[in-house]
Structure formats: C-alpha cells, structure tokens
PDB file of C-alpha atoms in Angstrom:
ATOM      1  CA  MET A 647      52.810  57.705  98.397  1.00  0.00           C
ATOM      2  CA  PHE A 648      49.848  57.681 100.772  1.00  0.00           C
ATOM      3  CA  PHE A 649      50.451  53.984 101.449  1.00  0.00           C
ATOM      4  CA  VAL A 650      54.110  54.631 102.328  1.00  0.00           C
ATOM      5  CA  LYS A 651      53.207  57.438 104.720  1.00  0.00           C
ATOM      6  CA  LYS A 652      50.459  55.324 106.335  1.00  0.00           C
ATOM      7  CA  ARG A 653      52.817  52.397 106.699  1.00  0.00           C
ATOM      8  CA  GLY A 654      55.455  54.584 108.354  1.00  0.00           C
ATOM      9  CA  PHE A 655      52.838  55.962 110.723  1.00  0.00           C
ATOM     10  CA  LEU A 656      51.748  52.424 111.696  1.00  0.00           C
ATOM     11  CA  ILE A 657      55.358  51.411 112.362  1.00  0.00           C
ATOM     12  CA  LEU A 658      55.850  54.380 114.664  1.00  0.00           C
ATOM     13  CA  CYS A 659      52.620  53.575 116.504  1.00  0.00           C
ATOM     14  CA  GLY A 660      53.729  49.970 116.901  1.00  0.00           C
ATOM     15  CA  LEU A 661      57.089  51.016 118.332  1.00  0.00           C
ATOM     16  CA  GLY A 662      55.342  53.347 120.732  1.00  0.00           C
ATOM     17  CA  LEU A 663      53.036  50.563 121.986  1.00  0.00           C
ATOM     18  CA  LEU A 664      55.985  48.204 122.322  1.00  0.00           C
ATOM     19  CA  PHE A 665      57.794  50.794 124.370  1.00  0.00           C
ATOM     20  CA  LEU A 666      54.773  51.332 126.653  1.00  0.00           C
ATOM     21  CA  MET A 667      54.117  47.626 127.153  1.00  0.00           C
ATOM     22  CA  GLY A 668      57.603  46.206 127.510  1.00  0.00           C
ATOM     23  CA  GLY A 669      59.916  49.179 127.642  1.00  0.00           C
ATOM     24  CA  GLU A 670      60.535  48.984 131.370  1.00  0.00           C
ATOM     25  CA  THR A 671      61.620  45.349 131.170  1.00  0.00           C
ATOM     26  CA  ALA A 672      63.873  45.979 128.196  1.00  0.00           C
ATOM     27  CA  PHE A 673      65.576  48.965 129.790  1.00  0.00           C
ATOM     28  CA  ALA A 674      65.919  47.148 133.070  1.00  0.00           C
ATOM     29  CA  ALA A 675      67.791  44.323 131.385  1.00  0.00           C
ATOM     30  CA  ALA A 676      70.154  46.603 129.482  1.00  0.00           C
ATOM     31  CA  PRO A 677      73.140  48.003 131.447  1.00  0.00           C
ATOM     32  CA  VAL A 678      73.104  51.783 131.537  1.00  0.00           C
ATOM     33  CA  PRO A 679      76.299  53.589 132.643  1.00  0.00           C
ATOM     34  CA  THR A 680      76.006  56.295 135.248  1.00  0.00           C
ATOM     35  CA  VAL A 681      78.196  59.330 135.842  1.00  0.00           C
ATOM     36  CA  ASN A 682      78.451  60.937 139.262  1.00  0.00           C
ATOM     37  CA  VAL A 683      79.821  64.443 139.748  1.00  0.00           C
ATOM     38  CA  GLY A 684      80.285  65.678 143.279  1.00  0.00           C
ATOM     39  CA  ILE A 685      81.903  68.522 145.152  1.00  0.00           C
ATOM     40  CA  GLY A 686      83.321  67.854 148.582  1.00  0.00           C
ATOM     41  CA  ALA A 687      86.266  68.286 150.874  1.00  0.00           C
ATOM     42  CA  SER A 688      89.504  66.516 150.006  1.00  0.00           C
ATOM     43  CA  THR A 689      92.032  65.253 152.503  1.00  0.00           C
ATOM     44  CA  ASN A 690      94.715  64.654 149.867  1.00  0.00           C
ATOM     45  CA  PRO A 691      96.629  67.762 148.703  1.00  0.00           C
ATOM     46  CA  GLN A 692      97.440  66.030 145.409  1.00  0.00           C
ATOM     47  CA  ASP A 693      93.752  66.048 144.469  1.00  0.00           C
ATOM     48  CA  VAL A 694      93.658  69.823 144.824  1.00  0.00           C
ATOM     49  CA  SER A 695      96.846  70.159 142.759  1.00  0.00           C
ATOM     50  CA  VAL A 696      95.448  68.010 139.958  1.00  0.00           C
ATOM     51  CA  THR A 697      92.211  70.000 139.977  1.00  0.00           C
ATOM     52  CA  LEU A 698      94.082  73.288 139.665  1.00  0.00           C
ATOM     53  CA  GLN A 699      96.184  71.879 136.818  1.00  0.00           C
ATOM     54  CA  VAL A 700      93.045  70.783 134.955  1.00  0.00           C
ATOM     55  CA  MET A 701      91.501  74.234 135.417  1.00  0.00           C
ATOM     56  CA  ALA A 702      94.696  75.899 134.193  1.00  0.00           C
ATOM     57  CA  LEU A 703      94.784  73.586 131.159  1.00  0.00           C
ATOM     58  CA  LEU A 704      91.172  74.376 130.273  1.00  0.00           C
ATOM     59  CA  THR A 705      91.915  78.096 130.594  1.00  0.00           C
ATOM     60  CA  ILE A 706      94.929  77.800 128.297  1.00  0.00           C
ATOM     61  CA  LEU A 707      92.885  75.858 125.721  1.00  0.00           C
ATOM     62  CA  THR A 708      90.224  78.566 125.819  1.00  0.00           C
ATOM     63  CA  LEU A 709      92.816  81.283 125.201  1.00  0.00           C
ATOM     64  CA  ALA A 710      94.753  79.228 122.635  1.00  0.00           C
ATOM     65  CA  PRO A 711      93.429  81.129 119.569  1.00  0.00           C
ATOM     66  CA  SER A 712      94.318  84.476 121.157  1.00  0.00           C
ATOM     67  CA  ILE A 713      97.767  83.197 122.138  1.00  0.00           C
ATOM     68  CA  LEU A 714      98.298  81.927 118.588  1.00  0.00           C
ATOM     69  CA  ILE A 715      97.404  85.340 117.158  1.00  0.00           C
ATOM     70  CA  MET A 716      99.346  87.434 119.662  1.00  0.00           C
ATOM     71  CA  THR A 717     102.658  85.580 119.727  1.00  0.00           C
ATOM     72  CA  THR A 718     103.159  84.285 116.173  1.00  0.00           C
ATOM     73  CA  SER A 719     103.488  85.518 112.615  1.00  0.00           C
ATOM     74  CA  PHE A 720      99.734  85.253 112.075  1.00  0.00           C
ATOM     75  CA  ILE A 721      99.101  88.998 112.527  1.00  0.00           C
ATOM     76  CA  ARG A 722     101.384  90.162 109.737  1.00  0.00           C
ATOM     77  CA  ILE A 723     100.282  87.491 107.289  1.00  0.00           C
ATOM     78  CA  VAL A 724      96.528  87.944 107.682  1.00  0.00           C
ATOM     79  CA  VAL A 725      96.758  91.758 107.489  1.00  0.00           C
ATOM     80  CA  VAL A 726      98.903  91.631 104.333  1.00  0.00           C
ATOM     81  CA  LEU A 727      96.510  89.196 102.667  1.00  0.00           C
ATOM     82  CA  GLY A 728      93.653  91.527 103.564  1.00  0.00           C
ATOM     83  CA  PHE A 729      95.506  94.430 101.933  1.00  0.00           C
ATOM     84  CA  LEU A 730      96.069  92.319  98.828  1.00  0.00           C
ATOM     85  CA  ARG A 731      92.381  91.514  98.514  1.00  0.00           C
ATOM     86  CA  ASN A 732      91.428  95.173  98.851  1.00  0.00           C
ATOM     87  CA  ALA A 733      94.105  96.268  96.381  1.00  0.00           C
ATOM     88  CA  LEU A 734      92.772  93.814  93.806  1.00  0.00           C
ATOM     89  CA  SER A 735      89.258  95.212  94.412  1.00  0.00           C
ATOM     90  CA  THR A 736      87.906  91.690  94.881  1.00  0.00           C
ATOM     91  CA  GLN A 737      85.318  91.852  97.625  1.00  0.00           C
ATOM     92  CA  ASN A 738      85.288  88.268  98.904  1.00  0.00           C
ATOM     93  CA  VAL A 739      87.901  86.567  96.734  1.00  0.00           C
ATOM     94  CA  PRO A 740      89.726  84.788  98.250  1.00  0.00           C
ATOM     95  CA  PRO A 741      87.024  84.178 100.877  1.00  0.00           C
ATOM     96  CA  ASN A 742      87.726  84.759 104.549  1.00  0.00           C
ATOM     97  CA  GLN A 743      88.032  81.026 105.235  1.00  0.00           C
ATOM     98  CA  VAL A 744      90.819  80.711 102.673  1.00  0.00           C
ATOM     99  CA  VAL A 745      92.645  83.789 103.985  1.00  0.00           C
ATOM    100  CA  ILE A 746      92.488  82.549 107.574  1.00  0.00           C
ATOM    101  CA  ALA A 747      93.516  79.007 106.619  1.00  0.00           C
ATOM    102  CA  LEU A 748      96.454  80.202 104.506  1.00  0.00           C
ATOM    103  CA  SER A 749      97.598  82.561 107.276  1.00  0.00           C
ATOM    104  CA  LEU A 750      97.303  79.775 109.818  1.00  0.00           C
ATOM    105  CA  PHE A 751      99.335  77.216 107.897  1.00  0.00           C
ATOM    106  CA  LEU A 752     101.958  79.781 106.933  1.00  0.00           C
ATOM    107  CA  SER A 753     102.240  80.600 110.634  1.00  0.00           C
ATOM    108  CA  PHE A 754     102.746  76.902 111.369  1.00  0.00           C
ATOM    109  CA  TYR A 755     105.479  76.786 108.726  1.00  0.00           C
ATOM    110  CA  ILE A 756     107.286  79.856 110.070  1.00  0.00           C
ATOM    111  CA  MET A 757     106.911  78.965 113.745  1.00  0.00           C
ATOM    112  CA  ALA A 758     107.813  75.267 113.349  1.00  0.00           C
ATOM    113  CA  PRO A 759     111.525  75.695 114.347  1.00  0.00           C
ATOM    114  CA  TYR A 760     110.615  77.699 117.449  1.00  0.00           C
ATOM    115  CA  TRP A 761     107.854  75.321 118.486  1.00  0.00           C
ATOM    116  CA  GLY A 762     110.164  72.366 117.899  1.00  0.00           C
ATOM    117  CA  GLU A 763     112.778  73.931 120.146  1.00  0.00           C
ATOM    118  CA  ALA A 764     110.150  74.613 122.811  1.00  0.00           C
ATOM    119  CA  ASN A 765     109.039  70.980 122.618  1.00  0.00           C
ATOM    120  CA  GLU A 766     112.575  69.608 122.902  1.00  0.00           C
ATOM    121  CA  GLN A 767     113.696  71.905 125.713  1.00  0.00           C
ATOM    122  CA  GLY A 768     110.498  72.222 127.719  1.00  0.00           C
ATOM    123  CA  ILE A 769     107.685  69.775 127.065  1.00  0.00           C
ATOM    124  CA  GLN A 770     109.585  66.520 126.522  1.00  0.00           C
ATOM    125  CA  PRO A 771     111.960  66.928 129.532  1.00  0.00           C
ATOM    126  CA  TYR A 772     108.973  67.792 131.718  1.00  0.00           C
ATOM    127  CA  LEU A 773     107.032  64.723 130.578  1.00  0.00           C
ATOM    128  CA  ALA A 774     110.125  62.624 131.291  1.00  0.00           C
ATOM    129  CA  GLY A 775     110.338  64.074 134.797  1.00  0.00           C
ATOM    130  CA  GLN A 776     113.727  65.685 134.234  1.00  0.00           C
ATOM    131  CA  ILE A 777     112.708  69.286 135.012  1.00  0.00           C
ATOM    132  CA  THR A 778     110.089  70.980 137.144  1.00  0.00           C
ATOM    133  CA  GLN A 779     106.952  72.656 135.892  1.00  0.00           C
ATOM    134  CA  GLU A 780     108.401  76.165 136.391  1.00  0.00           C
ATOM    135  CA  GLN A 781     111.511  75.259 134.402  1.00  0.00           C
ATOM    136  CA  ALA A 782     109.359  73.742 131.662  1.00  0.00           C
ATOM    137  CA  ILE A 783     107.312  76.946 131.337  1.00  0.00           C
ATOM    138  CA  ASP A 784     110.490  79.040 131.104  1.00  0.00           C
ATOM    139  CA  ASN A 785     112.021  76.693 128.517  1.00  0.00           C
ATOM    140  CA  VAL A 786     108.853  76.722 126.407  1.00  0.00           C
ATOM    141  CA  ALA A 787     108.558  80.519 126.537  1.00  0.00           C
ATOM    142  CA  ALA A 788     112.232  81.152 125.697  1.00  0.00           C
ATOM    143  CA  PRO A 789     112.065  80.335 121.924  1.00  0.00           C
ATOM    144  CA  ILE A 790     108.767  82.210 121.523  1.00  0.00           C
ATOM    145  CA  ARG A 791     110.219  85.253 123.273  1.00  0.00           C
ATOM    146  CA  GLU A 792     113.284  85.032 121.018  1.00  0.00           C
ATOM    147  CA  PHE A 793     111.038  85.147 117.943  1.00  0.00           C
ATOM    148  CA  MET A 794     109.072  88.115 119.262  1.00  0.00           C
ATOM    149  CA  PHE A 795     112.253  90.035 120.165  1.00  0.00           C
ATOM    150  CA  LYS A 796     113.536  89.581 116.595  1.00  0.00           C
ATOM    151  CA  GLN A 797     110.372  91.093 115.125  1.00  0.00           C
ATOM    152  CA  THR A 798     109.817  93.856 117.716  1.00  0.00           C
ATOM    153  CA  ARG A 799     111.192  97.336 117.162  1.00  0.00           C
ATOM    154  CA  GLU A 800     113.159  98.910 119.981  1.00  0.00           C
ATOM    155  CA  SER A 801     110.985 102.034 119.869  1.00  0.00           C
ATOM    156  CA  ASP A 802     107.804  99.991 120.334  1.00  0.00           C
ATOM    157  CA  LEU A 803     109.344  98.017 123.174  1.00  0.00           C
ATOM    158  CA  ALA A 804     110.618 101.207 124.810  1.00  0.00           C
ATOM    159  CA  LEU A 805     107.112 102.680 124.614  1.00  0.00           C
ATOM    160  CA  PHE A 806     105.577  99.991 126.808  1.00  0.00           C
ATOM    161  CA  VAL A 807     108.592  99.840 129.099  1.00  0.00           C
ATOM    162  CA  ASN A 808     108.333 103.577 129.746  1.00  0.00           C
ATOM    163  CA  LEU A 809     104.570 103.415 130.250  1.00  0.00           C
ATOM    164  CA  SER A 810     104.873 100.674 132.842  1.00  0.00           C
ATOM    165  CA  ASP A 811     105.938 101.249 136.433  1.00  0.00           C
ATOM    166  CA  ALA A 812     108.534  98.478 136.276  1.00  0.00           C
ATOM    167  CA  PRO A 813     112.233  99.372 136.530  1.00  0.00           C
ATOM    168  CA  ARG A 814     114.180  99.782 133.325  1.00  0.00           C
ATOM    169  CA  PRO A 815     115.389  96.347 132.142  1.00  0.00           C
ATOM    170  CA  ASP A 816     119.091  95.761 131.622  1.00  0.00           C
ATOM    171  CA  SER A 817     118.668  92.884 129.141  1.00  0.00           C
ATOM    172  CA  GLN A 818     116.008  91.014 127.221  1.00  0.00           C
ATOM    173  CA  GLU A 819     115.618  88.536 130.071  1.00  0.00           C
ATOM    174  CA  ASP A 820     114.443  91.360 132.312  1.00  0.00           C
ATOM    175  CA  VAL A 821     111.621  92.345 129.936  1.00  0.00           C
ATOM    176  CA  SER A 822     108.281  90.971 131.048  1.00  0.00           C
ATOM    177  CA  THR A 823     106.309  88.880 128.598  1.00  0.00           C
ATOM    178  CA  PHE A 824     103.252  91.053 129.250  1.00  0.00           C
ATOM    179  CA  THR A 825     105.313  94.032 128.081  1.00  0.00           C
ATOM    180  CA  LEU A 826     106.783  92.218 125.096  1.00  0.00           C
ATOM    181  CA  ILE A 827     103.499  90.971 123.611  1.00  0.00           C
ATOM    182  CA  PRO A 828     101.800  94.366 122.969  1.00  0.00           C
ATOM    183  CA  ALA A 829     105.075  95.781 121.631  1.00  0.00           C
ATOM    184  CA  PHE A 830     105.327  92.802 119.296  1.00  0.00           C
ATOM    185  CA  ILE A 831     101.723  93.283 118.103  1.00  0.00           C
ATOM    186  CA  ILE A 832     102.088  96.946 117.141  1.00  0.00           C
ATOM    187  CA  SER A 833     105.430  96.199 115.464  1.00  0.00           C
ATOM    188  CA  GLU A 834     103.763  93.498 113.386  1.00  0.00           C
ATOM    189  CA  LEU A 835     100.931  95.857 112.450  1.00  0.00           C
ATOM    190  CA  LYS A 836     103.396  98.535 111.354  1.00  0.00           C
ATOM    191  CA  THR A 837     105.349  96.075 109.221  1.00  0.00           C
ATOM    192  CA  ALA A 838     102.132  94.706 107.705  1.00  0.00           C
ATOM    193  CA  PHE A 839     100.952  98.210 106.786  1.00  0.00           C
ATOM    194  CA  GLN A 840     104.312  98.960 105.135  1.00  0.00           C
ATOM    195  CA  ILE A 841     104.040  95.804 103.034  1.00  0.00           C
ATOM    196  CA  GLY A 842     100.416  96.657 102.225  1.00  0.00           C
ATOM    197  CA  PHE A 843     101.467 100.088 100.969  1.00  0.00           C
ATOM    198  CA  MET A 844     103.965  98.503  98.579  1.00  0.00           C
ATOM    199  CA  ILE A 845     101.277  96.100  97.343  1.00  0.00           C
ATOM    200  CA  TYR A 846      98.868  98.951  96.605  1.00  0.00           C
ATOM    201  CA  ILE A 847     101.235 100.969  94.364  1.00  0.00           C
ATOM    202  CA  PRO A 848     101.049  98.946  91.088  1.00  0.00           C
ATOM    203  CA  PHE A 849      97.296  98.456  91.386  1.00  0.00           C
ATOM    204  CA  ILE A 850      96.705 102.161  92.040  1.00  0.00           C
ATOM    205  CA  VAL A 851      98.651 102.939  88.857  1.00  0.00           C
ATOM    206  CA  ILE A 852      96.322 100.657  86.887  1.00  0.00           C
ATOM    207  CA  ASP A 853      93.260 102.315  88.458  1.00  0.00           C
ATOM    208  CA  MET A 854      94.569 105.770  87.548  1.00  0.00           C
ATOM    209  CA  ILE A 855      95.304 104.773  83.942  1.00  0.00           C
ATOM    210  CA  VAL A 856      91.874 103.202  83.506  1.00  0.00           C
ATOM    211  CA  ALA A 857      90.094 106.159  85.135  1.00  0.00           C
ATOM    212  CA  SER A 858      91.968 108.668  82.934  1.00  0.00           C
ATOM    213  CA  THR A 859      91.194 106.652  79.803  1.00  0.00           C
ATOM    214  CA  LEU A 860      87.498 106.415  80.592  1.00  0.00           C
ATOM    215  CA  MET A 861      87.298 110.133  81.374  1.00  0.00           C
ATOM    216  CA  SER A 862      89.011 111.052  78.109  1.00  0.00           C
ATOM    217  CA  MET A 863      86.513 108.878  76.243  1.00  0.00           C
ATOM    218  CA  GLY A 864      83.593 110.562  77.975  1.00  0.00           C
ATOM    219  CA  MET A 865      82.533 107.375  79.783  1.00  0.00           C
ATOM    220  CA  MET A 866      82.376 108.976  83.210  1.00  0.00           C
ATOM    221  CA  MET A 867      79.311 106.976  84.298  1.00  0.00           C
ATOM    222  CA  LEU A 868      81.124 103.660  83.893  1.00  0.00           C
ATOM    223  CA  PRO A 869      82.812 102.553  87.168  1.00  0.00           C
ATOM    224  CA  PRO A 870      86.581 102.283  86.590  1.00  0.00           C
ATOM    225  CA  VAL A 871      86.767  99.270  88.903  1.00  0.00           C
ATOM    226  CA  MET A 872      84.811  97.144  86.444  1.00  0.00           C
ATOM    227  CA  ILE A 873      87.441  97.780  83.755  1.00  0.00           C
ATOM    228  CA  SER A 874      90.572  97.779  85.927  1.00  0.00           C
ATOM    229  CA  LEU A 875      89.737  94.564  87.823  1.00  0.00           C
ATOM    230  CA  PRO A 876      90.567  92.157  84.962  1.00  0.00           C
ATOM    231  CA  PHE A 877      93.812  94.017  84.261  1.00  0.00           C
ATOM    232  CA  LYS A 878      94.857  93.869  87.906  1.00  0.00           C
ATOM    233  CA  ILE A 879      94.107  90.164  88.097  1.00  0.00           C
ATOM    234  CA  LEU A 880      96.025  89.612  84.843  1.00  0.00           C
ATOM    235  CA  LEU A 881      99.020  91.547  86.174  1.00  0.00           C
ATOM    236  CA  PHE A 882      98.991  89.621  89.439  1.00  0.00           C
ATOM    237  CA  VAL A 883      98.860  86.276  87.617  1.00  0.00           C
ATOM    238  CA  MET A 884     101.533  87.176  85.049  1.00  0.00           C
ATOM    239  CA  VAL A 885     104.103  88.144  87.691  1.00  0.00           C
ATOM    240  CA  ASP A 886     103.217  85.043  89.761  1.00  0.00           C
ATOM    241  CA  GLY A 887     102.005  87.255  92.568  1.00  0.00           C
ATOM    242  CA  TRP A 888     101.177  84.536  95.051  1.00  0.00           C
ATOM    243  CA  GLN A 889     104.696  83.126  94.945  1.00  0.00           C
ATOM    244  CA  LEU A 890     106.272  86.583  95.250  1.00  0.00           C
ATOM    245  CA  LEU A 891     104.004  87.605  98.113  1.00  0.00           C
ATOM    246  CA  ILE A 892     104.369  84.410 100.144  1.00  0.00           C
ATOM    247  CA  LYS A 893     108.136  84.362  99.593  1.00  0.00           C
ATOM    248  CA  SER A 894     108.414  87.988 100.709  1.00  0.00           C
ATOM    249  CA  LEU A 895     106.337  87.297 103.808  1.00  0.00           C
ATOM    250  CA  ILE A 896     108.418  84.297 104.846  1.00  0.00           C
ATOM    251  CA  VAL A 897     111.718  86.064 104.164  1.00  0.00           C
ATOM    252  CA  SER A 898     110.566  89.100 106.176  1.00  0.00           C
ATOM    253  CA  PHE A 899     110.606  86.994 109.344  1.00  0.00           C
ATOM    254  CA  LYS A 900     114.238  85.932 108.910  1.00  0.00           C
TER     255      LYS A 900
END
C-alpha cells in the first residue's frame, strides 16, 4: 500500500515537472478556442429585436415551472395526492419525488389535447411563417384559456373581475388572462379540498373504530395510528385505490 501511494506521488511530481519544463510549448501548439462577449451600439434594428426575443425566451424558461403549475391540472392532482398520504397516516410514503412526478405526468396526460391544439394552431404556423408573433401567442393561449374556463367557477371569476378596475366583460374573450389565472387557482384548490374530504371519510371511520376498540380494552397508551395504519393500507389496496383515485381525477377534468 505504501509503495502504491509513493508511486502515485512520484507520477504526480513527474507530471508537474513536465508541465513546468515543456508546458508552454505544448499549450502553444494546441489550438484553444476563445469566446468574446461584448456590449456595444448596434446599427441594425434586427440585432436589437433578436436580443429582446432571446431575453424574453430566457424569462419564459425561468417562469416555466410556475406557468406549468398555475395553468394546468397540476394543482388539483398534487393537493389530492397530499390529502391521500395524510389520510393514510403515512408520513413520507409515497415520497415527495414520487408525488411530484406522478402529478407531473398526469398533468401531461390531461393537458396533451390542449397543448397539441396550441402547437397546431400557434407554434407550427408561426415557425412556417404563416402568422405573426402576436397571432401565434393568441392561438397558443386560446386552448389553455379554454381549459381554465372549464375548470373555473363563475363565482371565483366574478370575485377577481369585481376586485379589478377593468370594465365588466361581456364574454370570455374579454376576460384578461391575469384575471383568469388566480380565479382558476382558487377553483382548483376548492375542488381539491372537496375531493380530499371524500378521501378522508373511510379512513377516519377506521381510526374511530380502532380508537374505540383500544379504549374499551384499556390500552389507552397505545397510539391508535400504529394499529389502524395496516388496516387502512389493506383497505386501500383491496379496493384498488390508486386506480379509483387516478380515474376520478382524470374524469373530474372532463
């Protein structure tokens, strides 16, 4: 072992001497790419336009996770899965990574028709040069707005319309996207809490039965959760809970 360490140390010393003696010649012979970044005045307006487009694209990519959460089915799914985990009394099972991943891919599945329509009507015609950038943005936003209008309650939408200083809209096209998004979010939260309440009911019944049984047996010091947890997991598996829950979530968006 000492010989191996000493040999490695000698090799490193030899490489260091080689670098000091002939490193300059070796690096001078090898081509090294250079990158120059400069800021200056531009005489071509197209350069400024391209720069602004790149900055806008980087901003959109930075806000992409927030946009994905605010305008898709992700909110309802992740909240319902969180309620399920708490109702089962499992602290970190499934783990957060699994909950987020499942919510994300279910959101992709639910939003696929709307995103496909946005791609066909907005992105592809714009890349082909058939429509302008403003028309492409409107065509991309139209299917997403349609999805959010379907899931938003009129009372929640009226709340933000009344709180804003904008004139009362006559149709859905007159509703601003900045008004629609918060109304959509609170509607999704309300729906998720309603589903969570229904999930809690059978598991609360099991907890009450177990707690009453333990109290009647005089085992008050034993935590009821330790006894009820296997029964709740067994009930959830026997009724094929994952299939029922995921099916109910997907159907709730139609």
